[in-house]
Short mmCIF file of C-alpha atoms and ligand atoms in Angstrom, two decimals:
data_model
loop_
_atom_site.label_atom_id
_atom_site.label_comp_id
_atom_site.label_asym_id
_atom_site.label_seq_id
_atom_site.Cartn_x
_atom_site.Cartn_y
_atom_site.Cartn_z
CA MET A 1 -0.07 -29.20 -6.15
CA ASN A 2 2.37 -26.98 -7.97
CA ILE A 3 1.67 -23.28 -7.83
CA LEU A 4 2.18 -20.73 -10.58
CA VAL A 5 2.04 -17.06 -9.64
CA ILE A 6 1.48 -14.81 -12.64
CA GLY A 7 2.75 -11.26 -12.10
CA THR A 8 5.81 -10.82 -9.93
CA GLY A 9 4.99 -7.36 -8.65
CA TYR A 10 4.77 -6.66 -4.96
CA VAL A 11 1.76 -8.90 -4.27
CA GLY A 12 2.85 -11.68 -6.65
CA THR A 13 6.41 -11.91 -5.38
CA THR A 14 5.29 -11.88 -1.77
CA THR A 15 2.59 -14.50 -2.47
CA ALA A 16 5.09 -16.74 -4.28
CA ILE A 17 7.65 -16.54 -1.48
CA VAL A 18 5.05 -17.17 1.21
CA PHE A 19 3.64 -20.27 -0.54
CA ALA A 20 7.21 -21.58 -0.86
CA GLU A 21 7.64 -20.97 2.86
CA LEU A 22 4.38 -22.89 3.45
CA GLY A 23 6.01 -25.85 1.71
CA TRP A 24 4.64 -25.67 -1.83
CA HIS A 25 6.64 -25.67 -5.04
CA VAL A 26 6.14 -22.27 -6.64
CA THR A 27 7.00 -20.69 -9.99
CA GLY A 28 6.80 -16.95 -10.60
CA LEU A 29 5.98 -15.83 -14.14
CA ASP A 30 6.31 -12.36 -15.58
CA THR A 31 6.72 -10.76 -18.99
CA ASP A 32 9.43 -8.45 -17.61
CA ALA A 33 12.68 -10.38 -18.26
CA GLN A 34 14.78 -7.94 -16.25
CA LYS A 35 12.60 -8.38 -13.18
CA ILE A 36 12.69 -12.16 -13.54
CA ASP A 37 16.51 -12.17 -13.92
CA GLN A 38 16.86 -10.12 -10.78
CA LEU A 39 14.52 -12.40 -8.81
CA LYS A 40 16.40 -15.47 -10.08
CA GLN A 41 19.52 -13.93 -8.58
CA GLY A 42 17.75 -13.56 -5.25
CA LYS A 43 17.34 -9.80 -5.46
CA LEU A 44 14.09 -8.04 -4.62
CA TYR A 45 13.51 -4.86 -6.58
CA PHE A 46 11.38 -3.36 -3.79
CA TYR A 47 12.04 -2.95 -0.10
CA GLU A 48 10.17 -5.32 2.20
CA PRO A 49 11.65 -6.45 5.52
CA GLY A 50 12.56 -10.14 5.73
CA LEU A 51 11.47 -11.11 2.24
CA GLU A 52 14.83 -11.22 0.44
CA GLU A 53 16.23 -13.70 2.95
CA LEU A 54 13.30 -16.06 2.33
CA LEU A 55 13.61 -15.60 -1.43
CA ASN A 56 17.23 -16.76 -1.30
CA LYS A 57 16.42 -19.62 1.05
CA HIS A 58 13.80 -21.02 -1.33
CA LEU A 59 15.81 -20.40 -4.49
CA GLN A 60 18.68 -22.36 -3.00
CA SER A 61 16.44 -25.26 -1.98
CA HIS A 62 14.77 -25.13 -5.45
CA GLN A 63 11.41 -24.72 -3.71
CA MET A 64 10.77 -21.83 -6.05
CA GLY A 65 11.84 -20.54 -9.44
CA PHE A 66 11.09 -17.72 -11.86
CA THR A 67 10.49 -17.72 -15.59
CA THR A 68 9.22 -15.74 -18.56
CA ASP A 69 8.18 -18.92 -20.40
CA LYS A 70 4.40 -18.76 -20.09
CA VAL A 71 3.67 -21.93 -22.07
CA LYS A 72 5.85 -24.15 -19.90
CA ALA A 73 4.75 -22.37 -16.73
CA ILE A 74 1.01 -22.70 -17.41
CA GLN A 75 1.26 -26.31 -18.61
CA GLU A 76 3.41 -27.52 -15.71
CA ASN A 77 1.34 -26.05 -12.87
CA ASP A 78 -2.19 -26.89 -11.83
CA VAL A 79 -2.88 -23.98 -9.46
CA ILE A 80 -2.50 -20.50 -10.93
CA PHE A 81 -2.63 -17.31 -8.87
CA ILE A 82 -3.25 -14.15 -10.87
CA CYS A 83 -1.37 -11.29 -9.23
CA VAL A 84 -1.05 -8.82 -12.11
CA GLY A 85 -1.67 -5.11 -11.63
CA THR A 86 -5.08 -3.49 -11.92
CA PRO A 87 -4.18 0.14 -12.60
CA SER A 88 -6.76 2.92 -12.58
CA HIS A 89 -8.44 4.45 -15.62
CA ALA A 90 -8.57 8.26 -15.66
CA ASP A 91 -12.02 8.16 -14.00
CA GLY A 92 -10.72 6.00 -11.11
CA SER A 93 -12.27 2.73 -12.30
CA ALA A 94 -10.08 -0.39 -12.43
CA ASP A 95 -8.40 -1.26 -15.73
CA LEU A 96 -8.58 -5.04 -16.21
CA LYS A 97 -6.44 -5.28 -19.36
CA TYR A 98 -3.70 -7.32 -17.66
CA ILE A 99 -6.22 -9.72 -16.07
CA LYS A 100 -7.82 -10.20 -19.50
CA GLN A 101 -4.46 -10.84 -21.17
CA VAL A 102 -3.42 -13.38 -18.55
CA THR A 103 -6.72 -15.27 -18.54
CA GLU A 104 -6.68 -15.45 -22.35
CA ASP A 105 -3.15 -16.87 -22.18
CA ILE A 106 -4.33 -19.46 -19.65
CA GLY A 107 -7.28 -20.40 -21.87
CA GLN A 108 -5.10 -20.82 -24.94
CA ILE A 109 -2.22 -22.64 -23.29
CA MET A 110 -3.93 -24.90 -20.72
CA ASN A 111 -3.49 -28.60 -21.33
CA GLY A 112 -5.61 -30.08 -18.53
CA TYR A 113 -7.47 -29.08 -15.32
CA LYS A 114 -6.45 -25.70 -13.89
CA LEU A 115 -7.56 -23.84 -10.80
CA VAL A 116 -7.31 -20.12 -11.57
CA ILE A 117 -7.34 -17.91 -8.48
CA THR A 118 -7.50 -14.13 -8.63
CA LYS A 119 -5.48 -12.41 -5.90
CA SER A 120 -5.29 -9.02 -7.59
CA THR A 121 -7.86 -6.54 -6.28
CA VAL A 122 -10.62 -6.56 -8.89
CA PRO A 123 -14.11 -5.07 -9.17
CA VAL A 124 -17.10 -7.10 -8.08
CA GLY A 125 -18.12 -9.37 -10.93
CA THR A 126 -14.64 -9.84 -12.40
CA GLN A 127 -14.66 -13.57 -11.62
CA GLU A 128 -17.50 -14.04 -14.09
CA GLN A 129 -15.46 -12.23 -16.73
CA VAL A 130 -12.43 -14.38 -15.94
CA VAL A 131 -14.50 -17.51 -16.65
CA ALA A 132 -15.77 -16.02 -19.91
CA TRP A 133 -12.29 -14.91 -21.03
CA ILE A 134 -10.79 -18.35 -20.35
CA GLN A 135 -13.65 -20.14 -22.12
CA ALA A 136 -13.48 -17.83 -25.15
CA ALA A 137 -9.71 -18.33 -25.49
CA GLN A 138 -9.70 -22.13 -25.16
CA LEU A 139 -8.53 -23.88 -28.32
CA LYS A 140 -9.58 -27.24 -26.90
CA SER A 141 -12.02 -27.72 -24.03
CA HIS A 142 -10.31 -28.45 -20.71
CA PRO A 143 -11.93 -28.35 -17.26
CA PHE A 144 -11.08 -25.47 -14.97
CA ASP A 145 -12.30 -23.73 -11.82
CA THR A 146 -11.90 -20.15 -10.75
CA ALA A 147 -11.82 -18.54 -7.34
CA SER A 148 -11.22 -15.20 -5.70
CA ASN A 149 -8.73 -15.11 -2.84
CA PRO A 150 -7.99 -11.45 -2.08
CA GLU A 151 -4.78 -10.37 -0.37
CA PHE A 152 -4.73 -8.15 2.71
CA LEU A 153 -0.99 -7.53 2.88
CA ARG A 154 0.31 -4.31 4.35
CA GLU A 155 3.52 -3.04 2.79
CA GLY A 156 6.35 -3.21 5.26
CA LYS A 157 4.52 -5.98 7.15
CA ALA A 158 3.72 -8.27 4.23
CA LEU A 159 5.54 -11.29 5.55
CA GLN A 160 3.97 -11.03 8.99
CA ASP A 161 0.50 -10.51 7.44
CA ALA A 162 0.90 -13.38 4.99
CA MET A 163 2.17 -15.88 7.56
CA ASN A 164 -0.30 -14.83 10.29
CA PRO A 165 -3.37 -13.50 8.50
CA ASP A 166 -6.49 -12.29 10.34
CA ARG A 167 -8.61 -14.21 7.85
CA ILE A 168 -8.50 -16.01 4.54
CA VAL A 169 -11.32 -15.25 2.14
CA ILE A 170 -12.19 -17.82 -0.51
CA GLY A 171 -14.78 -16.85 -3.09
CA SER A 172 -15.74 -19.78 -5.26
CA ASN A 173 -18.74 -21.62 -6.61
CA SER A 174 -16.80 -24.89 -6.81
CA ASP A 175 -16.28 -27.29 -3.88
CA ARG A 176 -13.23 -28.72 -5.60
CA ALA A 177 -11.64 -25.26 -5.86
CA THR A 178 -12.52 -24.40 -2.25
CA ASN A 179 -11.03 -27.66 -0.96
CA MET A 180 -7.85 -27.14 -2.97
CA ILE A 181 -7.38 -23.60 -1.63
CA GLN A 182 -8.04 -24.77 1.93
CA THR A 183 -5.33 -27.39 1.43
CA LEU A 184 -2.90 -24.73 0.18
CA TYR A 185 -3.40 -22.79 3.41
CA GLN A 186 -3.67 -25.85 5.70
CA SER A 187 -0.71 -24.85 7.89
CA VAL A 188 -2.03 -21.31 8.43
CA LYS A 189 -4.14 -20.87 11.53
CA CYS A 190 -6.91 -18.28 11.10
CA PRO A 191 -10.63 -18.06 10.32
CA ILE A 192 -11.51 -18.97 6.73
CA ILE A 193 -14.48 -17.32 5.07
CA VAL A 194 -15.91 -19.33 2.19
CA THR A 195 -18.29 -17.28 0.09
CA THR A 196 -19.27 -16.37 -3.46
CA PRO A 197 -16.68 -14.80 -5.78
CA LYS A 198 -18.58 -11.50 -5.83
CA THR A 199 -18.75 -11.31 -2.04
CA ALA A 200 -15.02 -12.07 -1.77
CA GLU A 201 -14.28 -9.28 -4.24
CA MET A 202 -16.47 -6.89 -2.25
CA ILE A 203 -14.90 -7.89 1.10
CA LYS A 204 -11.54 -6.66 -0.19
CA TYR A 205 -12.82 -3.28 -1.41
CA ALA A 206 -15.09 -2.82 1.61
CA SER A 207 -12.20 -3.50 4.03
CA ASN A 208 -9.82 -1.02 2.46
CA ALA A 209 -12.51 1.62 2.00
CA PHE A 210 -13.55 1.24 5.65
CA LEU A 211 -9.97 1.64 6.89
CA ALA A 212 -9.56 4.71 4.68
CA THR A 213 -12.80 6.06 6.17
CA LYS A 214 -11.51 5.60 9.71
CA ILE A 215 -8.39 7.58 8.83
CA SER A 216 -10.22 10.44 7.08
CA TYR A 217 -12.71 10.62 9.93
CA MET A 218 -9.90 11.05 12.46
CA ASN A 219 -8.07 13.48 10.19
CA GLU A 220 -11.09 15.72 9.84
CA LEU A 221 -11.80 15.50 13.56
CA ALA A 222 -8.18 16.49 14.20
CA ARG A 223 -8.78 19.73 12.30
CA LEU A 224 -11.55 20.51 14.80
CA CYS A 225 -9.50 19.39 17.80
CA ASP A 226 -6.85 21.95 16.90
CA PRO A 227 -8.85 25.16 17.56
CA LEU A 228 -10.62 23.49 20.50
CA GLY A 229 -7.28 22.67 22.14
CA VAL A 230 -8.11 18.95 22.30
CA ASN A 231 -5.48 16.26 21.80
CA ILE A 232 -6.65 13.89 19.02
CA LYS A 233 -4.23 11.20 20.23
CA GLU A 234 -6.04 11.02 23.57
CA VAL A 235 -9.40 11.14 21.79
CA ALA A 236 -8.28 8.16 19.65
CA GLU A 237 -7.26 6.23 22.74
CA GLY A 238 -10.53 6.99 24.51
CA MET A 239 -12.51 5.93 21.46
CA GLY A 240 -10.42 2.92 20.54
CA LEU A 241 -10.77 1.17 23.88
CA ASP A 242 -14.38 0.57 22.88
CA PRO A 243 -14.00 -2.85 21.19
CA ARG A 244 -16.67 -1.87 18.67
CA ILE A 245 -14.29 0.85 17.43
CA GLY A 246 -10.84 -0.63 18.07
CA LEU A 247 -7.55 1.20 18.52
CA SER A 248 -6.05 0.70 15.09
CA PHE A 249 -6.26 3.12 12.17
CA LEU A 250 -7.26 6.05 14.35
CA GLN A 251 -3.94 7.84 13.94
CA ALA A 252 -4.49 11.33 12.58
CA GLY A 253 -1.88 12.74 10.22
CA ILE A 254 -1.39 14.22 6.76
CA GLY A 255 -3.39 11.49 5.09
CA TYR A 256 -3.18 7.99 3.72
CA GLY A 257 -1.32 6.96 0.59
CA GLY A 258 0.04 3.84 -1.05
CA SER A 259 -0.97 1.67 -3.94
CA CYS A 260 -4.17 0.37 -2.36
CA PHE A 261 -6.34 2.76 -0.38
CA PRO A 262 -6.51 5.62 -2.92
CA LYS A 263 -6.99 3.26 -5.87
CA ASP A 264 -9.48 0.95 -4.18
CA VAL A 265 -11.64 3.74 -2.79
CA SER A 266 -11.81 5.38 -6.23
CA ALA A 267 -12.61 2.08 -7.92
CA LEU A 268 -15.45 1.44 -5.46
CA ILE A 269 -16.87 4.92 -6.02
CA GLN A 270 -16.74 4.38 -9.78
CA ALA A 271 -18.31 0.93 -9.52
CA ALA A 272 -21.14 2.51 -7.53
CA LYS A 273 -21.62 5.22 -10.16
CA THR A 274 -21.87 2.57 -12.87
CA ASN A 275 -24.70 1.11 -10.80
CA HIS A 276 -26.31 4.56 -10.34
CA ILE A 277 -25.43 4.65 -6.64
CA GLU A 278 -23.55 7.50 -4.98
CA LEU A 279 -21.19 6.58 -2.15
CA HIS A 280 -21.35 9.98 -0.46
CA VAL A 281 -19.30 8.96 2.56
CA LEU A 282 -16.44 7.63 0.46
CA GLU A 283 -16.45 10.69 -1.79
CA LYS A 284 -15.83 12.82 1.30
CA VAL A 285 -13.19 10.36 2.54
CA VAL A 286 -11.26 11.07 -0.66
CA TYR A 287 -11.80 14.83 -0.35
CA VAL A 288 -10.51 14.93 3.23
CA ASN A 289 -7.49 12.86 2.28
CA GLN A 290 -6.60 15.05 -0.67
CA THR A 291 -6.77 18.22 1.40
CA GLN A 292 -5.24 17.01 4.66
CA HIS A 293 -1.67 18.08 3.81
CA LEU A 294 -3.00 21.54 2.90
CA TRP A 295 -4.33 21.93 6.42
CA LEU A 296 -0.86 21.41 7.87
CA LEU A 297 0.62 23.67 5.20
CA SER A 298 -1.79 26.44 6.21
CA LYS A 299 -0.45 26.11 9.75
CA ALA A 300 3.06 26.65 8.42
CA ARG A 301 1.91 29.70 6.50
CA GLU A 302 0.29 31.10 9.66
CA ARG A 303 3.60 30.70 11.45
CA LEU A 304 6.09 31.64 8.72
CA GLY A 305 4.11 33.88 6.38
CA ASP A 306 4.97 33.58 2.70
CA LEU A 307 6.84 30.32 2.15
CA ALA A 308 8.70 31.52 -0.96
CA ASN A 309 12.48 31.13 -0.53
CA LYS A 310 12.08 29.64 2.95
CA LYS A 311 14.13 26.49 3.47
CA ILE A 312 11.75 23.65 4.26
CA ALA A 313 13.09 20.26 5.35
CA ILE A 314 10.91 17.25 4.57
CA LEU A 315 11.66 14.12 6.57
CA GLY A 316 10.08 11.10 4.89
CA LEU A 317 8.92 10.46 1.35
CA ALA A 318 7.48 6.95 1.63
CA PHE A 319 3.71 6.72 2.17
CA LYS A 320 4.50 4.91 5.43
CA PRO A 321 7.59 3.52 7.18
CA ASP A 322 9.42 0.30 6.21
CA THR A 323 8.74 0.69 2.51
CA ASP A 324 10.35 2.58 -0.37
CA ASP A 325 6.94 3.08 -1.98
CA ILE A 326 6.03 6.70 -2.68
CA ARG A 327 2.86 6.02 -4.66
CA GLU A 328 0.15 8.51 -3.62
CA SER A 329 2.33 9.50 -0.69
CA PRO A 330 1.00 12.56 1.17
CA SER A 331 4.61 13.67 1.46
CA ILE A 332 4.72 14.03 -2.33
CA ARG A 333 1.46 15.99 -2.30
CA LEU A 334 2.99 18.33 0.28
CA ILE A 335 6.20 18.73 -1.74
CA GLU A 336 4.16 19.59 -4.84
CA SER A 337 2.32 22.30 -2.90
CA LEU A 338 5.60 23.65 -1.56
CA ILE A 339 7.01 23.75 -5.11
CA SER A 340 4.06 25.85 -6.22
CA GLU A 341 4.68 28.19 -3.26
CA LYS A 342 8.33 28.51 -4.38
CA ALA A 343 9.79 27.23 -1.12
CA ASP A 344 13.33 25.76 -1.08
CA VAL A 345 12.59 22.13 -0.37
CA TYR A 346 15.20 19.71 1.03
CA VAL A 347 14.10 16.11 1.43
CA TYR A 348 15.48 13.09 3.24
CA ASP A 349 14.14 9.56 3.49
CA PRO A 350 16.17 6.59 4.80
CA VAL A 351 15.01 4.35 1.94
CA ALA A 352 12.66 6.00 -0.55
CA SER A 353 13.70 8.49 -3.22
CA LEU A 354 12.01 10.94 -5.58
CA PRO A 355 11.55 9.86 -9.19
CA ALA A 356 14.09 11.35 -11.63
CA ASN A 357 11.45 13.66 -13.01
CA SER A 358 11.77 17.24 -14.22
CA HIS A 359 8.79 18.09 -12.03
CA PHE A 360 11.00 17.65 -8.95
CA LYS A 361 14.15 19.24 -10.38
CA SER A 362 14.10 22.11 -7.88
CA ILE A 363 14.04 19.70 -4.91
CA LYS A 364 17.30 18.92 -3.11
CA CYS A 365 17.48 15.25 -2.22
CA CYS A 366 19.76 14.94 0.82
CA LYS A 367 22.02 12.04 1.74
CA ASP A 368 21.42 12.54 5.43
CA MET A 369 19.09 14.28 7.83
CA ASP A 370 21.61 16.91 8.84
CA GLU A 371 21.90 18.21 5.30
CA ALA A 372 18.11 18.54 5.07
CA ILE A 373 17.71 20.24 8.43
CA ASP A 374 20.75 22.54 8.39
CA GLY A 375 19.53 26.16 8.19
CA ALA A 376 15.87 25.13 7.74
CA ASP A 377 13.07 27.54 8.60
CA ALA A 378 10.68 24.66 9.16
CA LEU A 379 10.66 20.91 9.21
CA PHE A 380 7.78 18.69 8.14
CA LEU A 381 7.82 15.13 9.43
CA CYS A 382 5.87 13.17 6.82
CA THR A 383 6.72 9.50 7.44
CA GLU A 384 7.05 7.99 10.91
CA TRP A 385 10.35 6.15 10.31
CA SER A 386 11.60 5.04 13.73
CA VAL A 387 14.95 6.72 13.05
CA PHE A 388 13.19 10.11 13.14
CA GLU A 389 11.84 9.41 16.61
CA ARG A 390 15.41 8.90 17.87
CA ILE A 391 16.76 12.22 16.57
CA ASP A 392 18.64 14.40 19.07
CA TRP A 393 16.22 17.31 18.74
CA ALA A 394 18.22 19.65 20.96
CA GLU A 395 21.17 19.28 18.59
CA MET A 396 18.91 19.72 15.56
CA LYS A 397 17.47 22.92 16.97
CA ALA A 398 20.90 24.51 16.97
CA ALA A 399 21.28 23.62 13.28
CA MET A 400 17.96 25.09 12.17
CA ASN A 401 17.47 28.69 11.15
CA GLN A 402 14.06 28.77 12.86
CA PRO A 403 12.95 25.91 15.14
CA ASN A 404 9.55 25.14 13.62
CA ILE A 405 8.28 21.59 13.50
CA PHE A 406 5.17 20.44 11.67
CA ASP A 407 4.62 16.84 12.64
CA GLY A 408 2.46 15.26 9.93
CA ARG A 409 2.35 11.95 11.81
CA ASN A 410 1.90 13.09 15.44
CA VAL A 411 4.85 10.96 16.53
CA LEU A 412 7.00 13.45 18.40
CA ASP A 413 6.39 14.42 22.01
CA ALA A 414 4.84 17.90 21.80
CA GLY A 415 5.72 18.79 25.41
CA LYS A 416 9.34 17.74 25.00
CA MET A 417 9.69 19.64 21.73
CA LYS A 418 8.33 22.80 23.35
CA ASP A 419 10.66 22.39 26.33
CA ILE A 420 13.59 22.28 23.92
CA GLY A 421 12.33 25.52 22.41
CA TYR A 422 10.58 24.43 19.26
CA PHE A 423 7.35 25.76 17.85
CA TYR A 424 5.54 22.41 17.47
CA GLN A 425 2.41 21.76 15.46
CA GLY A 426 0.96 18.30 15.01
CA VAL A 427 -2.34 17.34 13.40
CA GLY A 428 -4.90 17.98 16.13
CA TYR A 429 -2.05 17.65 18.60
CA SER A 430 0.15 20.48 19.79
C1 UDX B 1 -3.38 -1.55 2.89
C2 UDX B 1 -4.22 -2.50 3.73
O1 UDX B 1 -3.92 -2.29 5.12
C3 UDX B 1 -3.96 -3.93 3.33
O2 UDX B 1 -4.78 -4.80 4.08
C4 UDX B 1 -4.30 -4.01 1.85
O3 UDX B 1 -4.36 -5.25 1.33
C5 UDX B 1 -3.38 -3.09 1.06
O4 UDX B 1 -3.63 -1.77 1.51
P1 UDX B 1 -0.88 -0.66 2.88
O5 UDX B 1 -1.30 0.17 1.70
O6 UDX B 1 0.38 -1.39 2.80
O7 UDX B 1 -2.01 -1.75 3.20
O8 UDX B 1 -0.79 0.32 4.11
P2 UDX B 1 -1.49 0.56 5.53
O9 UDX B 1 -0.60 0.12 6.61
O10 UDX B 1 -2.86 0.04 5.53
O11 UDX B 1 -1.51 2.15 5.55
C6 UDX B 1 -2.10 2.89 4.49
C7 UDX B 1 -1.96 4.37 4.71
O12 UDX B 1 -2.76 4.80 5.79
C8 UDX B 1 -0.53 4.83 5.03
O13 UDX B 1 -0.25 6.01 4.29
C9 UDX B 1 -0.57 5.13 6.52
O14 UDX B 1 0.36 6.12 6.90
C10 UDX B 1 -1.99 5.63 6.66
N1 UDX B 1 -2.53 5.48 8.03
C11 UDX B 1 -2.70 4.25 8.57
C12 UDX B 1 -2.90 6.61 8.75
O15 UDX B 1 -2.77 7.75 8.27
N2 UDX B 1 -3.43 6.45 10.00
C13 UDX B 1 -3.62 5.24 10.56
O16 UDX B 1 -4.12 5.19 11.70
C14 UDX B 1 -3.23 4.10 9.83
#
């Protein structure tokens, strides 16, 4: 089986490289010629540990290739993964225009049996629309199957997640399609869930929404732990050892971000509304997340008073470490609030950068940590890059104007920071 991956964004490129690594011949197709040229040269246009090496390995062995020629690509491959973006409409619902475009192309161009698998995160029921779009676009009748095979890749850990998944979900009404997908993943050892397309689509949304709920629950609880003098990190440990709860995703902080959680939770809420159901819990999950950075900011105001003209150092822009992705990053939300309070904001991130946007023109983007911290009245740690945990804090203290640390990720040792002479405030941890 030859695999075509349509859409060489983050998910598509990772999927293509991983299937090449699993031994399949893979072609990546995109309408963006610049992106395709770059990939052909073995260059990733996003940061993801380990992926560029594999890209080059498989380009050199001709195990994979990239193209903008959709006719050739669709006709020469029998398995097609759809990995195009599903951006949000203004109301938070998913916009399926790229899925529609791609499926219509497949319908028009196909010249024989095709298995069309949706990997993009799509609302429940999309598979039925995919079938209808392909059928409506077909110039000549050719057999095809469709399936849903959602991705669960974490940015920064995509390779690890793709090669060692917790589970593979296959949503299909066709035995032929299910068998083909099982064959594609035959060298991967993990449980495989075979279900209906709708259930597969829901499993993806339900998983992300549940993880987001865990985080917002801990974040809100952390706000209560603060006045009670309780350490949320110890609470998380005490809770997480119960296997029904689990230790992961209990880390309180300034909120979740990224391209998935915020978008998927909103899309699920909107899908519910369309069905006249209110997802009250998830609506509050969003509310807590959108206000979490303001809680930490209020702590800074309590300590420093008016923030206007105070030098504030921000360490970390990315929504999490090991990625350059700043989409929906809580660090950006915090910076926007600081701009409106007229603070002097200096930012540093080892990989990510602010968009060249007039909105951020007052922000000083620093080449190193020292420049950001020098003379600062307060420091906000917003992304838990490991390099920040290795900082010589005693040395940094001497460089700051006032030694105030607001740890938005609860990664520093509060006791140690206090011993050095800092005012330290974490999120439910101080
Ligand atoms: C997520 C899902 O984990 C993945 O399965 C899905 O397919 C895509 O969305 P990703 O967006 O890459 O992956 O990031 P993830 O590691 O899940 O973290 C999301 C956000 O939650 C980050 O901003 C992170 O800092 C935050 N987070 C995570 C917390 O605030 N606390 C935690 O305990 C865990």
